[in-house]
Structures are given as C-alpha cells and as structure tokens.
PDB file of C-alpha atoms in Angstrom:
ATOM      1  CA  UNK O   1       0.922  -6.790  19.694  1.00 78.00           C
ATOM      2  CA  UNK O   2       3.838  -6.264  17.302  1.00 86.00           C
ATOM      3  CA  UNK O   3       1.600  -4.828  14.599  1.00 89.00           C
ATOM      4  CA  UNK O   4      -0.040  -2.368  16.981  1.00 88.00           C
ATOM      5  CA  UNK O   5       3.237  -1.238  18.515  1.00 88.00           C
ATOM      6  CA  UNK O   6       4.900  -0.916  15.138  1.00 90.00           C
ATOM      7  CA  UNK O   7       2.025   1.099  13.731  1.00 89.00           C
ATOM      8  CA  UNK O   8       1.960   3.335  16.812  1.00 88.00           C
ATOM      9  CA  UNK O   9       5.719   3.997  16.813  1.00 89.00           C
ATOM     10  CA  UNK O  10       5.817   4.556  13.073  1.00 88.00           C
ATOM     11  CA  UNK O  11       2.702   6.709  13.047  1.00 86.00           C
ATOM     12  CA  UNK O  12       3.941   8.910  15.873  1.00 85.00           C
ATOM     13  CA  UNK O  13       7.335   9.306  14.235  1.00 85.00           C
ATOM     14  CA  UNK O  14       5.885  10.969  11.138  1.00 84.00           C
ATOM     15  CA  UNK O  15       3.938  13.614  13.066  1.00 84.00           C
ATOM     16  CA  UNK O  16       5.284  17.191  13.181  1.00 85.00           C
ATOM     17  CA  UNK O  17       7.940  17.836  15.841  1.00 84.00           C
ATOM     18  CA  UNK O  18       5.744  20.125  17.957  1.00 83.00           C
ATOM     19  CA  UNK O  19       3.015  17.515  18.199  1.00 84.00           C
ATOM     20  CA  UNK O  20       5.550  14.763  18.918  1.00 80.00           C
ATOM     21  CA  UNK O  21       7.007  16.687  21.847  1.00 82.00           C
ATOM     22  CA  UNK O  22       3.514  17.215  23.245  1.00 82.00           C
ATOM     23  CA  UNK O  23       2.753  13.499  22.892  1.00 81.00           C
ATOM     24  CA  UNK O  24       6.111  12.602  24.432  1.00 82.00           C
ATOM     25  CA  UNK O  25       5.151  14.758  27.429  1.00 83.00           C
ATOM     26  CA  UNK O  26       1.951  12.675  27.647  1.00 81.00           C
ATOM     27  CA  UNK O  27       4.037   9.487  27.665  1.00 79.00           C
ATOM     28  CA  UNK O  28       3.942   8.388  24.016  1.00 81.00           C
ATOM     29  CA  UNK O  29       7.272   7.552  22.426  1.00 78.00           C
ATOM     30  CA  UNK O  30       8.009   7.843  18.739  1.00 79.00           C
ATOM     31  CA  UNK O  31      10.731   5.675  17.283  1.00 82.00           C
ATOM     32  CA  UNK O  32      10.728   5.127  13.537  1.00 85.00           C
ATOM     33  CA  UNK O  33      13.376   2.371  13.581  1.00 89.00           C
ATOM     34  CA  UNK O  34      11.671   0.472  16.382  1.00 91.00           C
ATOM     35  CA  UNK O  35       8.306   0.805  14.643  1.00 88.00           C
ATOM     36  CA  UNK O  36       9.606  -0.515  11.340  1.00 90.00           C
ATOM     37  CA  UNK O  37      11.361  -3.368  13.155  1.00 91.00           C
ATOM     38  CA  UNK O  38       8.136  -4.369  14.958  1.00 91.00           C
ATOM     39  CA  UNK O  39       6.261  -4.298  11.650  1.00 91.00           C
ATOM     40  CA  UNK O  40       9.044  -6.298   9.980  1.00 90.00           C
ATOM     41  CA  UNK O  41       8.810  -9.012  12.660  1.00 91.00           C
ATOM     42  CA  UNK O  42       4.998  -9.053  12.464  1.00 89.00           C
ATOM     43  CA  UNK O  43       5.148  -9.339   8.670  1.00 89.00           C
ATOM     44  CA  UNK O  44       7.738 -12.118   8.814  1.00 87.00           C
ATOM     45  CA  UNK O  45       5.428 -14.232  10.980  1.00 83.00           C
ATOM     46  CA  UNK O  46       2.822 -14.278   8.155  1.00 72.00           C
ATOM     47  CA  UNK O  47       0.074 -15.078  10.623  1.00 73.00           C
ATOM     48  CA  UNK O  48      -3.433 -13.858  10.083  1.00 80.00           C
ATOM     49  CA  UNK O  49      -4.677 -10.449   9.085  1.00 84.00           C
ATOM     50  CA  UNK O  50      -2.205  -8.567  11.270  1.00 86.00           C
ATOM     51  CA  UNK O  51       0.731 -10.022   9.366  1.00 88.00           C
ATOM     52  CA  UNK O  52      -0.923  -9.012   6.105  1.00 92.00           C
ATOM     53  CA  UNK O  53      -1.553  -5.468   7.345  1.00 92.00           C
ATOM     54  CA  UNK O  54       1.982  -5.220   8.720  1.00 92.00           C
ATOM     55  CA  UNK O  55       3.390  -6.209   5.330  1.00 93.00           C
ATOM     56  CA  UNK O  56       1.129  -3.713   3.573  1.00 94.00           C
ATOM     57  CA  UNK O  57       2.052  -0.826   5.893  1.00 93.00           C
ATOM     58  CA  UNK O  58       5.734  -1.731   5.732  1.00 93.00           C
ATOM     59  CA  UNK O  59       5.714  -1.905   1.923  1.00 94.00           C
ATOM     60  CA  UNK O  60       4.011   1.502   1.729  1.00 93.00           C
ATOM     61  CA  UNK O  61       6.581   2.803   4.225  1.00 92.00           C
ATOM     62  CA  UNK O  62       9.372   1.555   1.968  1.00 92.00           C
ATOM     63  CA  UNK O  63       7.727   3.208  -1.034  1.00 92.00           C
ATOM     64  CA  UNK O  64       7.323   6.649   0.529  1.00 88.00           C
ATOM     65  CA  UNK O  65       9.168   7.398   3.745  1.00 87.00           C
ATOM     66  CA  UNK O  66      12.274   5.265   3.445  1.00 87.00           C
ATOM     67  CA  UNK O  67      12.597   4.382  -0.244  1.00 88.00           C
ATOM     68  CA  UNK O  68      13.706   0.784  -0.660  1.00 89.00           C
ATOM     69  CA  UNK O  69      12.256  -0.666  -3.850  1.00 90.00           C
ATOM     70  CA  UNK O  70      13.705  -4.130  -3.340  1.00 92.00           C
ATOM     71  CA  UNK O  71      12.252  -4.500   0.162  1.00 92.00           C
ATOM     72  CA  UNK O  72       8.826  -3.197  -0.860  1.00 93.00           C
ATOM     73  CA  UNK O  73       8.794  -5.512  -3.875  1.00 92.00           C
ATOM     74  CA  UNK O  74       9.965  -8.469  -1.812  1.00 93.00           C
ATOM     75  CA  UNK O  75       7.230  -7.955   0.776  1.00 92.00           C
ATOM     76  CA  UNK O  76       4.510  -7.567  -1.835  1.00 94.00           C
ATOM     77  CA  UNK O  77       5.547 -10.557  -3.939  1.00 93.00           C
ATOM     78  CA  UNK O  78       5.919 -12.829  -0.920  1.00 92.00           C
ATOM     79  CA  UNK O  79       2.478 -11.923   0.364  1.00 92.00           C
ATOM     80  CA  UNK O  80       0.928 -12.146  -3.110  1.00 93.00           C
ATOM     81  CA  UNK O  81       2.150 -15.756  -3.181  1.00 93.00           C
ATOM     82  CA  UNK O  82       0.433 -16.392   0.159  1.00 90.00           C
ATOM     83  CA  UNK O  83      -2.754 -14.442  -0.657  1.00 90.00           C
ATOM     84  CA  UNK O  84      -3.031 -14.230  -4.448  1.00 92.00           C
ATOM     85  CA  UNK O  85      -6.522 -12.706  -4.346  1.00 92.00           C
ATOM     86  CA  UNK O  86      -5.832  -9.891  -1.869  1.00 92.00           C
ATOM     87  CA  UNK O  87      -6.979  -6.648  -3.454  1.00 94.00           C
ATOM     88  CA  UNK O  88      -4.812  -4.450  -1.237  1.00 94.00           C
ATOM     89  CA  UNK O  89      -1.569  -6.196  -2.217  1.00 95.00           C
ATOM     90  CA  UNK O  90      -2.409  -5.896  -5.922  1.00 96.00           C
ATOM     91  CA  UNK O  91      -3.196  -2.205  -5.394  1.00 95.00           C
ATOM     92  CA  UNK O  92       0.082  -1.571  -3.528  1.00 95.00           C
ATOM     93  CA  UNK O  93       2.031  -3.486  -6.178  1.00 95.00           C
ATOM     94  CA  UNK O  94       0.416  -1.328  -8.883  1.00 95.00           C
ATOM     95  CA  UNK O  95       1.528   1.805  -7.049  1.00 93.00           C
ATOM     96  CA  UNK O  96       5.060   0.421  -6.855  1.00 94.00           C
ATOM     97  CA  UNK O  97       5.023  -0.429 -10.574  1.00 94.00           C
ATOM     98  CA  UNK O  98       3.661   2.989 -11.498  1.00 92.00           C
ATOM     99  CA  UNK O  99       6.223   4.824  -9.382  1.00 88.00           C
ATOM    100  CA  UNK O 100       9.040   3.057 -11.147  1.00 85.00           C
ATOM    101  CA  UNK O 101       7.772   3.597 -14.703  1.00 84.00           C
ATOM    102  CA  UNK O 102       6.179   0.215 -15.369  1.00 89.00           C
ATOM    103  CA  UNK O 103       2.793   1.568 -16.429  1.00 92.00           C
ATOM    104  CA  UNK O 104       1.772  -1.620 -18.229  1.00 92.00           C
ATOM    105  CA  UNK O 105       2.393  -3.652 -15.078  1.00 94.00           C
ATOM    106  CA  UNK O 106       0.487  -1.099 -12.997  1.00 94.00           C
ATOM    107  CA  UNK O 107      -2.542  -1.380 -15.301  1.00 94.00           C
ATOM    108  CA  UNK O 108      -2.341  -5.181 -15.165  1.00 95.00           C
ATOM    109  CA  UNK O 109      -2.170  -5.189 -11.360  1.00 95.00           C
ATOM    110  CA  UNK O 110      -5.101  -2.774 -10.953  1.00 95.00           C
ATOM    111  CA  UNK O 111      -7.146  -4.905 -13.362  1.00 94.00           C
ATOM    112  CA  UNK O 112      -6.204  -7.941 -11.272  1.00 95.00           C
ATOM    113  CA  UNK O 113      -7.302  -6.097  -8.120  1.00 95.00           C
ATOM    114  CA  UNK O 114     -10.659  -5.319  -9.731  1.00 93.00           C
ATOM    115  CA  UNK O 115     -10.982  -8.969 -10.760  1.00 94.00           C
ATOM    116  CA  UNK O 116     -10.257 -10.007  -7.169  1.00 93.00           C
ATOM    117  CA  UNK O 117     -13.139  -7.797  -6.021  1.00 92.00           C
ATOM    118  CA  UNK O 118     -15.524 -10.033  -7.952  1.00 90.00           C
ATOM    119  CA  UNK O 119     -18.498  -9.089 -10.072  1.00 87.00           C
ATOM    120  CA  UNK O 120     -20.568  -7.916  -7.138  1.00 87.00           C
ATOM    121  CA  UNK O 121     -17.990  -5.407  -5.851  1.00 88.00           C
ATOM    122  CA  UNK O 122     -15.859  -4.402  -8.840  1.00 84.00           C
ATOM    123  CA  UNK O 123     -18.321  -1.743  -9.981  1.00 83.00           C
ATOM    124  CA  UNK O 124     -18.277  -0.256  -6.457  1.00 87.00           C
ATOM    125  CA  UNK O 125     -14.464  -0.086  -6.202  1.00 90.00           C
ATOM    126  CA  UNK O 126     -14.397   3.591  -7.173  1.00 91.00           C
ATOM    127  CA  UNK O 127     -10.823   4.265  -6.104  1.00 93.00           C
ATOM    128  CA  UNK O 128      -9.455   1.338  -8.076  1.00 93.00           C
ATOM    129  CA  UNK O 129     -11.467   2.385 -11.129  1.00 92.00           C
ATOM    130  CA  UNK O 130     -10.235   5.958 -10.669  1.00 94.00           C
ATOM    131  CA  UNK O 131      -6.592   4.840 -10.530  1.00 94.00           C
ATOM    132  CA  UNK O 132      -7.076   2.619 -13.554  1.00 93.00           C
ATOM    133  CA  UNK O 133      -8.581   5.575 -15.400  1.00 94.00           C
ATOM    134  CA  UNK O 134      -5.635   7.766 -14.441  1.00 94.00           C
ATOM    135  CA  UNK O 135      -3.172   5.091 -15.576  1.00 93.00           C
ATOM    136  CA  UNK O 136      -4.969   4.855 -18.935  1.00 94.00           C
ATOM    137  CA  UNK O 137      -4.956   8.664 -19.128  1.00 94.00           C
ATOM    138  CA  UNK O 138      -1.193   8.760 -18.520  1.00 92.00           C
ATOM    139  CA  UNK O 139      -0.774   6.073 -21.196  1.00 90.00           C
ATOM    140  CA  UNK O 140      -2.897   8.225 -23.584  1.00 92.00           C
ATOM    141  CA  UNK O 141      -5.623   5.559 -23.917  1.00 91.00           C
ATOM    142  CA  UNK O 142      -8.406   8.142 -23.955  1.00 93.00           C
ATOM    143  CA  UNK O 143     -11.378   5.855 -24.535  1.00 93.00           C
ATOM    144  CA  UNK O 144     -10.419   3.415 -21.802  1.00 92.00           C
ATOM    145  CA  UNK O 145      -9.649   6.299 -19.439  1.00 93.00           C
ATOM    146  CA  UNK O 146     -13.050   7.850 -20.127  1.00 93.00           C
ATOM    147  CA  UNK O 147     -14.764   4.503 -19.597  1.00 90.00           C
ATOM    148  CA  UNK O 148     -13.118   3.993 -16.214  1.00 90.00           C
ATOM    149  CA  UNK O 149     -13.536   7.570 -15.035  1.00 91.00           C
ATOM    150  CA  UNK O 150     -17.175   7.776 -16.151  1.00 89.00           C
ATOM    151  CA  UNK O 151     -18.218   5.345 -13.434  1.00 75.00           C
ATOM    152  CA  UNK O 152     -16.381   7.235 -10.731  1.00 81.00           C
TER     153      UNK O 152
END
C-alpha cells in the first residue's frame, strides 16, 4: 500500500500544473513530500519486491528531482547488500556514478549488471549494452564502444 500511494503521489506531483488541477478536480491529490515519505517508509521495511522498487524509485528521485547524492547512494548500497545480484540496482548505481564523474565505477557497475543477467540474457540486455557502449565512448575506448554498440 505504501509503495502504491508513494508512487501515485510522486507521479502526480511531477505532472504539468494544468493536468494536476484537472486530476485534483477528479479527486486525485498530488503531494511530493507525502509521496517521497511513503516510498521512504516502504523502502525502509525492506520487504519483498515492493520494498526493492520503492528504494529504486526513491534513489532515482534523489538523483533527478530532488538531488541528494548521499541519500541515493545510501539506498542503493543498502539494497545492493541485501540483493547483490539485482540488475536494476547495479544499473541505478552506474547512473549515479556516471553523473558524479566516476566513469570507471559506472563501467564496472554496468558490467556487473550484465554479469547478473547471466549468459542467457546478457546478450539480450540491449539497453545495458548501449549504456556500456556510451560509457566506453565517453572514455574514448573506441574499440570497446564499437563492440558494445554493434550488438545494439
């Protein structure tokens, strides 16, 4: 319940004002603080997939909408300890590392995410391979970038 409410409140709060007023007329409230608080409580419970998704959404929220590097990093590292083979947490951590100029860490984390996909799925993880190719491109590793982007 907390995850759903938090996602609803947070999602509605980032819509344009005209659409929010129309939705408020229909009975939907938008409250960014309440939404982030519901997600924070759901993530702190660390129970099941909803806690994982709440932590992921909250860490992405702290990367983009309300920049708080320490909170995003704390959420990701705590959940990576609980679920060390979760592809989505490795991907989000790579985005955080890339945003804050740790390109080597971002490449490592994307490679770890591809490893977590396993042999049967890693060749199908096009978005991860694309991001890894872009990271190699930014780092001027042309051959590795071409190798990753060729399969996309």
